[in-house]
CSV table of C-alpha atoms in Angstrom, one decimal:
chain,number,residue,atom,x,y,z
A,925,MET,CA,-5.2,17.8,30.6
A,926,ASP,CA,-2.2,18.0,27.8
A,927,PRO,CA,-4.5,17.8,24.6
A,928,VAL,CA,-1.7,17.2,22.3
A,929,LYS,CA,1.4,14.9,22.9
A,930,VAL,CA,4.8,16.1,23.7
A,931,ILE,CA,7.6,14.6,22.1
A,932,GLU,CA,11.1,15.4,24.0
A,933,ILE,CA,14.0,15.2,21.5
A,934,LYS,CA,16.9,13.2,21.9
A,935,LYS,CA,20.6,15.0,20.6
A,936,SER,CA,21.4,13.2,17.1
A,937,ILE,CA,24.5,10.5,18.5
A,938,PHE,CA,24.4,9.8,13.4
A,939,GLU,CA,26.7,11.3,12.7
A,940,ASP,CA,26.3,11.1,8.8
A,941,ASN,CA,23.0,13.6,8.6
A,942,GLU,CA,23.2,13.8,4.6
A,943,VAL,CA,23.0,10.4,4.8
A,944,ASP,CA,20.3,9.9,7.5
A,945,ALA,CA,18.6,12.3,5.2
A,946,ASP,CA,17.9,11.2,2.2
A,947,ASN,CA,17.3,8.0,4.0
A,948,LEU,CA,14.6,8.8,5.5
A,949,ARG,CA,13.6,10.7,1.7
A,950,LYS,CA,13.4,7.3,0.8
A,951,GLU,CA,11.5,5.8,3.1
A,952,LEU,CA,9.2,8.0,3.0
A,953,LYS,CA,8.7,7.6,-1.6
A,954,THR,CA,8.1,4.6,-0.3
A,955,LYS,CA,5.5,5.8,1.7
A,956,GLY,CA,4.0,7.8,-0.5
A,957,VAL,CA,4.3,10.5,2.1
A,958,PHE,CA,5.7,13.5,2.0
A,959,LEU,CA,7.1,16.3,4.4
A,960,LEU,CA,7.6,19.9,4.2
A,961,ASN,CA,9.9,21.8,6.5
A,962,LEU,CA,8.9,24.9,7.2
A,963,MET,CA,11.2,27.8,8.8
A,964,SER,CA,11.5,31.1,9.3
A,965,SER,CA,12.2,33.8,12.4
A,966,PRO,CA,10.6,33.8,15.4
A,967,GLY,CA,7.2,35.9,15.5
A,968,SER,CA,6.9,35.0,10.8
A,969,GLY,CA,3.3,33.9,11.4
A,970,LYS,CA,4.8,30.1,10.7
A,971,THR,CA,1.6,28.4,13.1
A,972,THR,CA,-1.0,31.3,11.0
A,973,THR,CA,-0.4,30.5,8.2
A,974,LEU,CA,-0.2,26.9,8.2
A,975,ILE,CA,-4.0,27.0,10.0
A,976,GLN,CA,-5.2,28.6,7.5
A,977,THR,CA,-2.8,26.5,4.3
A,978,ILE,CA,-4.8,23.0,6.4
A,979,ASN,CA,-8.5,24.8,6.3
A,980,LEU,CA,-7.8,25.2,2.8
A,981,LEU,CA,-6.0,21.5,1.9
A,982,LYS,CA,-7.6,19.5,4.4
A,983,GLU,CA,-11.0,17.7,2.0
A,984,LYS,CA,-8.1,17.5,0.5
A,985,LEU,CA,-6.1,15.4,2.0
A,986,HIS,CA,-4.8,13.5,5.0
A,987,ILE,CA,-2.1,16.2,6.8
A,988,ALA,CA,-0.5,16.5,9.9
A,989,VAL,CA,2.0,18.3,11.1
A,990,MET,CA,4.9,17.9,13.7
A,991,GLU,CA,5.4,22.2,15.9
A,992,ALA,CA,9.2,21.2,17.1
A,993,ASP,CA,10.0,24.0,20.0
A,994,ILE,CA,12.5,24.7,22.3
A,995,ASP,CA,10.2,25.1,25.1
A,996,SER,CA,6.4,25.3,25.2
A,997,ASN,CA,3.1,24.0,23.4
A,998,VAL,CA,1.0,26.7,22.6
A,999,ASP,CA,1.9,26.6,18.8
A,1000,ALA,CA,0.8,22.5,18.4
A,1001,VAL,CA,-2.7,23.4,20.4
A,1002,LYS,CA,-3.2,26.0,18.6
A,1003,ILE,CA,-2.6,24.4,15.2
A,1004,LYS,CA,-5.2,21.1,16.9
A,1005,GLU,CA,-8.0,23.9,17.8
A,1006,ALA,CA,-7.8,26.0,14.7
A,1007,THR,CA,-7.7,22.9,12.5
A,1008,GLY,CA,-8.9,19.4,13.8
A,1009,ILE,CA,-5.6,17.8,12.6
A,1010,PRO,CA,-3.1,15.0,14.4
A,1011,SER,CA,-0.6,18.0,15.9
A,1012,ILE,CA,2.4,17.1,17.8
A,1013,GLN,CA,5.1,19.4,20.1
A,1014,LEU,CA,8.6,18.2,19.8
A,1015,HIS,CA,10.4,19.7,22.5
A,1016,THR,CA,14.1,20.1,21.5
A,1017,GLY,CA,15.5,20.5,25.0
A,1018,GLY,CA,17.2,23.9,23.5
A,1019,MET,CA,19.0,23.1,20.3
A,1020,CYS,CA,18.5,25.4,17.8
A,1021,HIS,CA,17.5,23.3,15.4
A,1022,LEU,CA,15.9,19.9,13.3
A,1023,ASP,CA,18.4,17.3,11.8
A,1024,ALA,CA,17.2,14.0,9.6
A,1025,GLU,CA,17.2,12.1,13.0
A,1026,MET,CA,15.5,14.2,15.2
A,1027,THR,CA,12.8,14.8,12.9
A,1028,ARG,CA,13.1,10.7,12.5
A,1029,GLN,CA,11.9,11.1,15.9
A,1030,GLY,CA,8.7,12.2,15.7
A,1031,LEU,CA,7.8,11.3,12.3
A,1032,ASP,CA,7.6,7.4,14.8
A,1033,ASN,CA,5.7,9.5,17.1
A,1034,VAL,CA,3.2,9.7,14.2
A,1035,ASP,CA,0.5,7.8,12.3
A,1036,LEU,CA,1.3,7.7,9.0
A,1037,GLU,CA,-0.4,5.2,7.8
A,1038,GLY,CA,-3.2,6.6,4.9
A,1039,LEU,CA,-1.0,10.6,6.1
A,1040,ASP,CA,-0.2,12.4,2.0
A,1041,LEU,CA,1.8,15.7,4.2
A,1042,VAL,CA,3.8,16.1,7.3
A,1043,ILE,CA,4.2,19.1,7.9
A,1044,LEU,CA,7.7,20.3,10.2
A,1045,GLU,CA,7.3,23.7,11.8
A,1046,ASN,CA,10.7,24.0,12.7
A,1047,VAL,CA,12.7,26.1,15.0
A,1048,GLY,CA,12.4,30.1,14.4
A,1049,ASN,CA,15.4,30.7,13.4
A,1050,LEU,CA,17.1,31.5,10.0
A,1051,VAL,CA,20.6,30.5,10.6
A,1052,CYS,CA,20.5,26.7,12.1
A,1053,PRO,CA,17.7,25.0,10.2
A,1054,ALA,CA,19.2,26.1,7.4
A,1055,GLU,CA,22.1,23.4,7.6
A,1056,PHE,CA,20.5,20.1,8.8
A,1057,ASP,CA,18.2,19.0,5.9
A,1058,THR,CA,15.5,17.1,7.8
A,1059,GLY,CA,14.8,14.2,4.9
A,1060,SER,CA,12.2,16.7,4.0
A,1061,CYS,CA,11.4,16.1,0.0
A,1062,LYS,CA,10.8,19.9,0.3
A,1063,ASN,CA,11.3,23.4,2.3
A,1064,ALA,CA,9.9,26.1,2.7
A,1065,MET,CA,10.6,29.9,4.4
A,1066,ILE,CA,8.5,32.4,5.6
A,1067,LEU,CA,9.9,35.7,5.9
A,1068,SER,CA,7.6,38.5,7.8
A,1069,VAL,CA,7.7,41.7,6.1
A,1070,PRO,CA,8.4,43.9,9.1
A,1071,GLU,CA,12.2,42.1,8.7
A,1072,GLY,CA,13.0,43.4,5.8
A,1073,HIS,CA,13.5,43.0,2.5
A,1074,ASP,CA,17.0,42.9,2.8
A,1075,LYS,CA,17.2,39.2,4.6
A,1076,PRO,CA,18.3,37.8,1.7
A,1077,LEU,CA,21.2,39.1,2.1
A,1078,LYS,CA,22.5,38.3,5.6
A,1079,TYR,CA,21.3,34.8,5.6
A,1080,PRO,CA,21.9,33.8,2.4
A,1081,LEU,CA,21.9,29.9,3.3
A,1082,MET,CA,18.2,29.4,4.3
A,1083,PHE,CA,17.0,31.6,1.7
A,1084,SER,CA,19.6,28.8,-0.6
A,1085,ILE,CA,18.3,26.6,0.3
A,1086,CYS,CA,14.8,27.3,0.6
A,1087,ASP,CA,12.4,25.9,-2.8
A,1088,VAL,CA,9.3,28.7,-1.8
A,1089,VAL,CA,9.8,31.7,0.4
A,1090,VAL,CA,6.1,33.0,1.3
A,1091,ILE,CA,5.7,36.8,2.0
A,1092,ASN,CA,3.3,37.3,5.5
A,1093,LYS,CA,2.2,40.3,6.5
A,1094,MET,CA,1.2,41.9,3.3
A,1095,ASP,CA,-1.2,44.2,4.9
A,1096,VAL,CA,0.7,46.2,7.0
A,1097,LEU,CA,3.7,46.6,4.4
A,1098,PRO,CA,2.4,50.5,4.0
A,1099,TYR,CA,4.1,51.4,7.5
A,1100,PHE,CA,7.2,49.4,6.7
A,1101,ASP,CA,10.1,50.8,4.7
A,1102,PHE,CA,9.7,47.3,2.7
A,1103,ASP,CA,10.1,46.8,-0.9
A,1104,LEU,CA,8.7,44.0,-2.7
A,1105,GLU,CA,10.8,43.9,-6.3
A,1106,LYS,CA,13.5,44.1,-4.4
A,1107,CYS,CA,13.5,41.2,-2.1
A,1108,LYS,CA,12.5,39.2,-5.6
A,1109,GLU,CA,15.2,40.5,-6.9
A,1110,TYR,CA,18.1,39.1,-3.2
A,1111,VAL,CA,15.8,36.0,-2.9
A,1112,HIS,CA,16.5,35.1,-6.5
A,1113,MET,CA,20.2,36.1,-6.2
A,1114,ARG,CA,20.3,33.1,-3.4
A,1115,ASN,CA,18.7,30.9,-5.8
A,1116,PRO,CA,17.1,31.9,-8.9
A,1117,LYS,CA,14.4,29.1,-8.7
A,1118,ALA,CA,13.1,29.7,-5.4
A,1119,LYS,CA,9.1,31.1,-5.6
A,1120,VAL,CA,8.4,34.2,-3.8
A,1121,ILE,CA,4.3,33.9,-2.7
A,1122,PRO,CA,3.3,37.2,-0.9
A,1123,ILE,CA,0.0,36.2,1.4
A,1124,CYS,CA,-1.1,37.3,4.3
A,1125,ALA,CA,-1.9,34.6,6.7
A,1126,LYS,CA,-4.6,36.9,9.0
A,1127,THR,CA,-6.8,37.7,7.2
A,1128,GLY,CA,-5.5,34.1,4.0
A,1129,GLU,CA,-4.4,36.2,1.6
A,1130,GLY,CA,-2.9,34.9,-0.9
A,1131,VAL,CA,-2.4,31.5,0.8
A,1132,GLU,CA,-4.0,30.0,-1.9
A,1133,ASN,CA,-1.4,30.4,-3.6
A,1134,PHE,CA,0.7,28.3,-1.2
A,1135,ALA,CA,-1.7,25.8,-0.8
A,1136,GLY,CA,-1.6,25.1,-4.6
A,1137,TRP,CA,2.1,24.3,-5.0
A,1138,LEU,CA,2.0,22.1,-2.0
A,1139,LEU,CA,-1.0,20.0,-3.3
A,1140,GLN,CA,1.1,19.9,-7.0
A,1141,GLU,CA,4.1,19.0,-5.0
A,1142,VAL,CA,2.5,16.7,-2.9
A,1143,LYS,CA,0.6,15.5,-6.0
A,1144,ASN,CA,3.9,14.9,-7.9
A,1145,TRP,CA,5.8,13.2,-4.9
A,1146,LYS,CA,3.1,10.3,-5.0
A,1147,ASN,CA,3.3,10.2,-8.9
B,195,MET,CA,36.0,50.3,-1.2
B,196,ASP,CA,35.4,48.6,1.6
B,197,PRO,CA,34.9,51.5,3.9
B,198,VAL,CA,34.6,49.4,6.8
B,199,LYS,CA,36.9,47.1,8.5
B,200,VAL,CA,35.3,43.5,8.1
B,201,ILE,CA,37.1,40.6,10.6
B,202,GLU,CA,37.0,36.6,10.0
B,203,ILE,CA,35.7,35.5,12.7
B,204,LYS,CA,37.4,31.7,13.6
B,205,LYS,CA,36.1,29.1,15.8
B,206,SER,CA,37.5,29.1,18.9
B,207,ILE,CA,39.0,26.5,20.2
B,208,PHE,CA,39.3,26.8,23.6
B,209,GLU,CA,37.0,24.9,25.4
B,210,ASP,CA,36.2,26.6,28.9
B,211,ASN,CA,33.4,30.1,27.5
B,212,GLU,CA,32.7,31.2,31.3
B,213,VAL,CA,36.0,30.7,32.0
B,214,ASP,CA,36.5,32.7,29.1
B,215,ALA,CA,34.6,35.7,29.3
B,216,ASP,CA,35.5,35.8,32.6
B,217,ASN,CA,38.7,36.5,31.4
B,218,LEU,CA,37.1,39.0,29.2
B,219,ARG,CA,35.5,41.0,31.3
B,220,LYS,CA,38.6,41.4,34.4
B,221,GLU,CA,40.2,42.7,31.0
B,222,LEU,CA,38.1,45.3,30.2
B,223,LYS,CA,37.0,46.5,33.5
B,224,THR,CA,41.3,46.8,34.2
B,225,LYS,CA,40.4,49.2,31.0
B,226,GLY,CA,37.0,51.0,31.9
B,227,VAL,CA,35.9,49.3,28.9
B,228,PHE,CA,32.1,48.1,29.1
B,229,LEU,CA,31.5,45.6,26.5
B,230,LEU,CA,27.2,45.0,25.8
B,231,ASN,CA,26.2,42.6,24.0
B,232,LEU,CA,22.8,43.2,22.3
B,233,MET,CA,20.7,40.2,20.8
B,234,SER,CA,17.6,39.5,18.9
B,235,SER,CA,15.5,38.2,16.3
B,236,PRO,CA,16.5,39.2,12.4
B,237,GLY,CA,14.5,42.6,11.5
B,238,SER,CA,13.7,43.8,15.0
B,239,GLY,CA,15.4,47.1,14.3
B,240,LYS,CA,19.4,45.7,16.5
B,241,THR,CA,21.4,48.7,13.3
B,242,THR,CA,18.3,51.2,13.8
B,243,THR,CA,17.9,51.6,17.7
B,244,LEU,CA,22.2,51.7,18.2
B,245,ILE,CA,22.1,54.2,15.5
B,246,GLN,CA,19.4,56.5,17.5
B,247,THR,CA,21.5,55.0,20.6
B,248,ILE,CA,25.2,55.6,20.1
B,249,ASN,CA,23.7,59.3,18.2
B,250,LEU,CA,22.2,60.3,21.8
B,251,LEU,CA,25.7,59.0,24.0
B,252,LYS,CA,28.2,60.4,21.1
B,253,GLU,CA,28.9,63.2,23.2
B,254,LYS,CA,29.6,61.5,26.5
B,255,LEU,CA,30.5,59.4,25.8
B,256,HIS,CA,33.4,56.6,23.6
B,257,ILE,CA,32.4,54.0,21.7
B,258,ALA,CA,32.7,51.4,19.0
B,259,VAL,CA,30.7,49.2,18.2
B,260,MET,CA,31.2,46.0,16.7
B,261,GLU,CA,28.8,44.5,13.6
B,262,ALA,CA,28.7,40.7,14.1
B,263,ASP,CA,27.0,39.4,10.9
B,264,ILE,CA,26.8,35.2,9.1
B,265,ASP,CA,27.9,37.4,5.9
B,266,SER,CA,27.2,41.5,4.3
B,267,ASN,CA,28.9,44.5,6.0
B,268,VAL,CA,25.7,46.7,5.0
B,269,ASP,CA,25.3,47.2,8.9
B,270,ALA,CA,28.3,48.3,9.9
B,271,VAL,CA,28.2,50.5,6.7
B,272,LYS,CA,25.2,52.1,7.9
B,273,ILE,CA,26.4,52.1,11.6
B,274,LYS,CA,29.9,54.1,10.4
B,275,GLU,CA,27.5,56.3,7.7
B,276,ALA,CA,24.8,57.7,10.5
B,277,THR,CA,26.8,57.8,14.1
B,278,GLY,CA,30.5,58.5,12.9
B,279,ILE,CA,31.6,56.4,15.0
B,280,PRO,CA,34.5,53.2,14.6
B,281,SER,CA,32.0,50.3,13.8
B,282,ILE,CA,34.1,47.3,12.5
B,283,GLN,CA,32.0,44.3,10.6
B,284,LEU,CA,32.7,40.6,12.7
B,285,HIS,CA,31.9,37.5,9.4
B,286,THR,CA,30.7,34.5,11.8
B,287,GLY,CA,30.9,32.2,8.6
B,288,GLY,CA,27.5,30.4,8.9
B,289,MET,CA,27.9,30.6,12.3
B,290,CYS,CA,25.0,31.3,14.4
B,291,HIS,CA,26.8,33.2,17.6
B,292,LEU,CA,29.4,34.9,19.0
B,293,ASP,CA,31.0,33.2,22.1
B,294,ALA,CA,33.5,35.2,24.2
B,295,GLU,CA,36.9,34.3,21.5
B,296,MET,CA,35.7,35.3,19.0
B,297,THR,CA,34.7,38.1,20.9
B,298,ARG,CA,38.0,39.0,21.3
B,299,GLN,CA,39.0,38.5,18.9
B,300,GLY,CA,37.0,40.9,17.1
B,301,LEU,CA,38.1,43.0,19.9
B,302,ASP,CA,41.8,42.7,18.7
B,303,ASN,CA,40.7,44.9,16.1
B,304,VAL,CA,39.1,47.8,17.9
B,305,ASP,CA,41.6,50.6,18.9
B,306,LEU,CA,39.9,50.6,23.2
B,307,GLU,CA,42.3,53.2,24.7
B,308,GLY,CA,40.3,56.2,25.8
B,309,LEU,CA,36.7,54.3,24.8
B,310,ASP,CA,33.8,53.5,27.5
B,311,LEU,CA,31.6,51.7,25.0
B,312,VAL,CA,32.0,48.8,22.6
B,313,ILE,CA,28.4,47.7,21.2
B,314,LEU,CA,29.1,44.7,20.0
B,315,GLU,CA,25.6,43.3,18.1
B,316,ASN,CA,25.3,40.5,17.5
B,317,VAL,CA,24.0,37.8,14.9
B,318,GLY,CA,20.1,37.7,14.8
B,319,ASN,CA,18.8,34.5,16.7
B,320,LEU,CA,16.8,34.0,19.2
B,321,VAL,CA,18.8,30.6,20.4
B,322,CYS,CA,22.5,30.3,20.0
B,323,PRO,CA,23.5,33.3,21.1
B,324,ALA,CA,21.9,32.8,24.2
B,325,GLU,CA,23.7,30.3,25.0
B,326,PHE,CA,27.3,31.7,24.9
B,327,ASP,CA,28.2,34.0,27.0
B,328,THR,CA,30.4,36.2,24.6
B,329,GLY,CA,31.8,38.4,28.3
B,330,SER,CA,30.1,41.3,27.7
B,331,CYS,CA,29.6,43.5,30.8
B,332,LYS,CA,25.8,43.2,31.1
B,333,ASN,CA,23.1,41.8,27.9
B,334,ALA,CA,19.9,43.4,26.3
B,335,MET,CA,18.3,42.5,23.4
B,336,ILE,CA,15.2,44.1,21.4
B,337,LEU,CA,11.7,42.1,20.7
B,338,SER,CA,9.9,44.0,18.2
B,339,VAL,CA,5.6,44.1,17.8
B,340,PRO,CA,5.4,42.4,15.3
B,341,GLU,CA,7.4,39.4,16.8
B,342,GLY,CA,4.6,38.9,19.0
B,343,HIS,CA,4.3,39.1,23.0
B,344,ASP,CA,4.4,35.8,23.3
B,345,LYS,CA,8.1,35.1,22.5
B,346,PRO,CA,9.9,34.7,26.1
B,347,LEU,CA,7.4,31.8,26.2
B,348,LYS,CA,9.1,30.5,23.2
B,349,TYR,CA,11.9,31.4,24.0
B,350,PRO,CA,13.0,31.6,27.7
B,351,LEU,CA,16.9,31.4,28.1
B,352,MET,CA,17.0,34.5,25.5
B,353,PHE,CA,15.3,35.8,28.0
B,354,SER,CA,16.8,35.5,31.0
B,355,ILE,CA,19.5,35.7,30.8
B,356,CYS,CA,19.0,39.8,29.8
B,357,ASP,CA,19.6,42.6,31.5
B,358,VAL,CA,16.5,44.6,28.9
B,359,VAL,CA,14.3,44.2,27.3
B,360,VAL,CA,14.1,47.3,24.6
B,361,ILE,CA,10.3,46.4,23.4
B,362,ASN,CA,11.2,48.4,19.6
B,363,LYS,CA,8.6,49.4,16.7
B,364,MET,CA,5.9,50.8,18.7
B,365,ASP,CA,4.8,52.8,16.3
B,366,VAL,CA,3.0,49.6,14.3
B,367,LEU,CA,1.5,48.6,18.0
B,368,PRO,CA,-2.4,49.2,17.1
B,369,TYR,CA,-2.0,46.9,13.2
B,370,PHE,CA,-0.6,43.9,15.1
B,371,ASP,CA,-2.4,41.7,18.3
B,372,PHE,CA,1.3,42.5,20.7
B,373,ASP,CA,-0.4,42.6,23.9
B,374,LEU,CA,1.9,45.1,25.9
B,375,GLU,CA,1.1,43.9,29.7
B,376,LYS,CA,1.0,39.9,29.1
B,377,CYS,CA,4.9,41.0,27.0
B,378,LYS,CA,6.6,42.3,30.1
B,379,GLU,CA,4.3,39.5,32.6
B,380,TYR,CA,5.7,36.4,30.6
B,381,VAL,CA,8.8,39.1,30.6
B,382,HIS,CA,9.3,39.5,34.3
B,383,MET,CA,8.2,35.1,34.2
B,384,ARG,CA,11.9,34.8,32.7
B,385,ASN,CA,13.4,37.3,34.5
B,386,PRO,CA,11.9,39.1,37.2
B,387,LYS,CA,15.1,41.8,37.6
B,388,ALA,CA,14.5,42.6,33.6
B,389,LYS,CA,13.6,45.7,32.8
B,390,VAL,CA,11.6,46.0,29.7
B,391,ILE,CA,11.6,49.8,27.7
B,392,PRO,CA,8.9,49.9,24.6
B,393,ILE,CA,10.9,52.4,22.2
B,394,CYS,CA,10.4,53.2,18.1
B,395,ALA,CA,13.8,53.2,17.3
B,396,LYS,CA,12.1,54.6,14.1
B,397,THR,CA,10.9,57.8,15.8
B,398,GLY,CA,13.7,57.4,18.4
B,399,GLU,CA,10.8,58.0,20.6
B,400,GLY,CA,11.7,56.1,24.1
B,401,VAL,CA,15.2,55.7,22.7
B,402,GLU,CA,16.7,58.0,25.8
B,403,ASN,CA,15.4,55.4,28.6
B,404,PHE,CA,17.1,52.5,26.9
B,405,ALA,CA,20.3,54.8,26.3
B,406,GLY,CA,19.5,56.3,30.3
B,407,TRP,CA,19.9,53.0,31.0
B,408,LEU,CA,23.4,52.1,29.1
B,409,LEU,CA,25.0,55.6,29.9
B,410,GLN,CA,24.6,54.5,34.2
B,411,GLU,CA,25.9,50.6,33.2
B,412,VAL,CA,29.0,52.1,31.8
B,413,LYS,CA,29.3,54.7,34.6
B,414,ASN,CA,29.4,51.7,37.8
B,415,TRP,CA,31.8,49.4,35.3
B,416,LYS,CA,34.4,52.5,35.3
B,417,ASN,CA,34.1,52.8,39.1
């Protein structure tokens, strides 16, 4: 038996995503639920980072996760097994991103009553998800060391819309030509206000900084 | 002065991409030019792999490269400097993929006379480029070890349309939980005929196998 709920997301029929997104944010504000949109390339460690973050926060906040993937539900299963929190899988059926309407289809399957935080793990893609406001309260992204420090030059929009850039896989820094200072400089070229947080999701090192930022943002949202 | 030509690609106005793609392939066949479409996630090592491959083949074939990127021209400059072959940059203006018409806009800026091989480095993205036939003769992709061996499960279409899957960054295998045998199994689930070629583009190890495959394909195409 499949241990997680799988939702087949339908293509949005509404035209104005910005209006949809703003409406969704207003609703979430009224309900006191904070929605985080987490983005990255495939394989940068979104799921592992989420597991570590949730395990640091789950005594302080009521959390649920929506895992978006084109196919497969390995991530939602992993999150549920490793953290015990409610986790559902959204299948995009080949679509490369989620917009606000699609995010709402997912949220319709989450019991928001009493929840503080919903984390949306977007499709692994540095291009398209950046173009669509999901209705999230904040955007975060993960860039992993093996991907290279030049990515803010090549994927400008993604870096410009993210409030936080988590730099993952810091443990393998010695084996790659990755310059953290240069990376920070490039991120800030795109978005001077972006917070850059180096972590190693595998060992958990630095994850408390990301969790701390998230906890504060949820508190701000609820006040 | 900018040392490479930069082409601003316009959105396609034609509707039937499959027809466009077939027409482009027929034209390339007549001209005896082989077009390779190379795809991958951001940061998997497309440009480094290309440089090594081109340096192995440039005495045997006349080659040109088209580097597609949303913004920036660092890759086209790198290719030109490291190999000396003609290299142009295609700017997609935020678009997440290239279709056949967009590929043709690029090819219109390449002198095809006497060329054997044009390599198109597609936008770094495992989702959208898989959905659009560029008119290429063969598709290749790179998956790098840090991305994880489960990617064929999550990005089924990309793996199913590729004739070759190059596994890059084999030098860092000891530092990651990457199972090469499992990866091959997952690739072949998606596409039983796909060739899987492990390499390390940084050191050049194994690149001769990819170059050998490509040389043979170009020869087959021209006969």
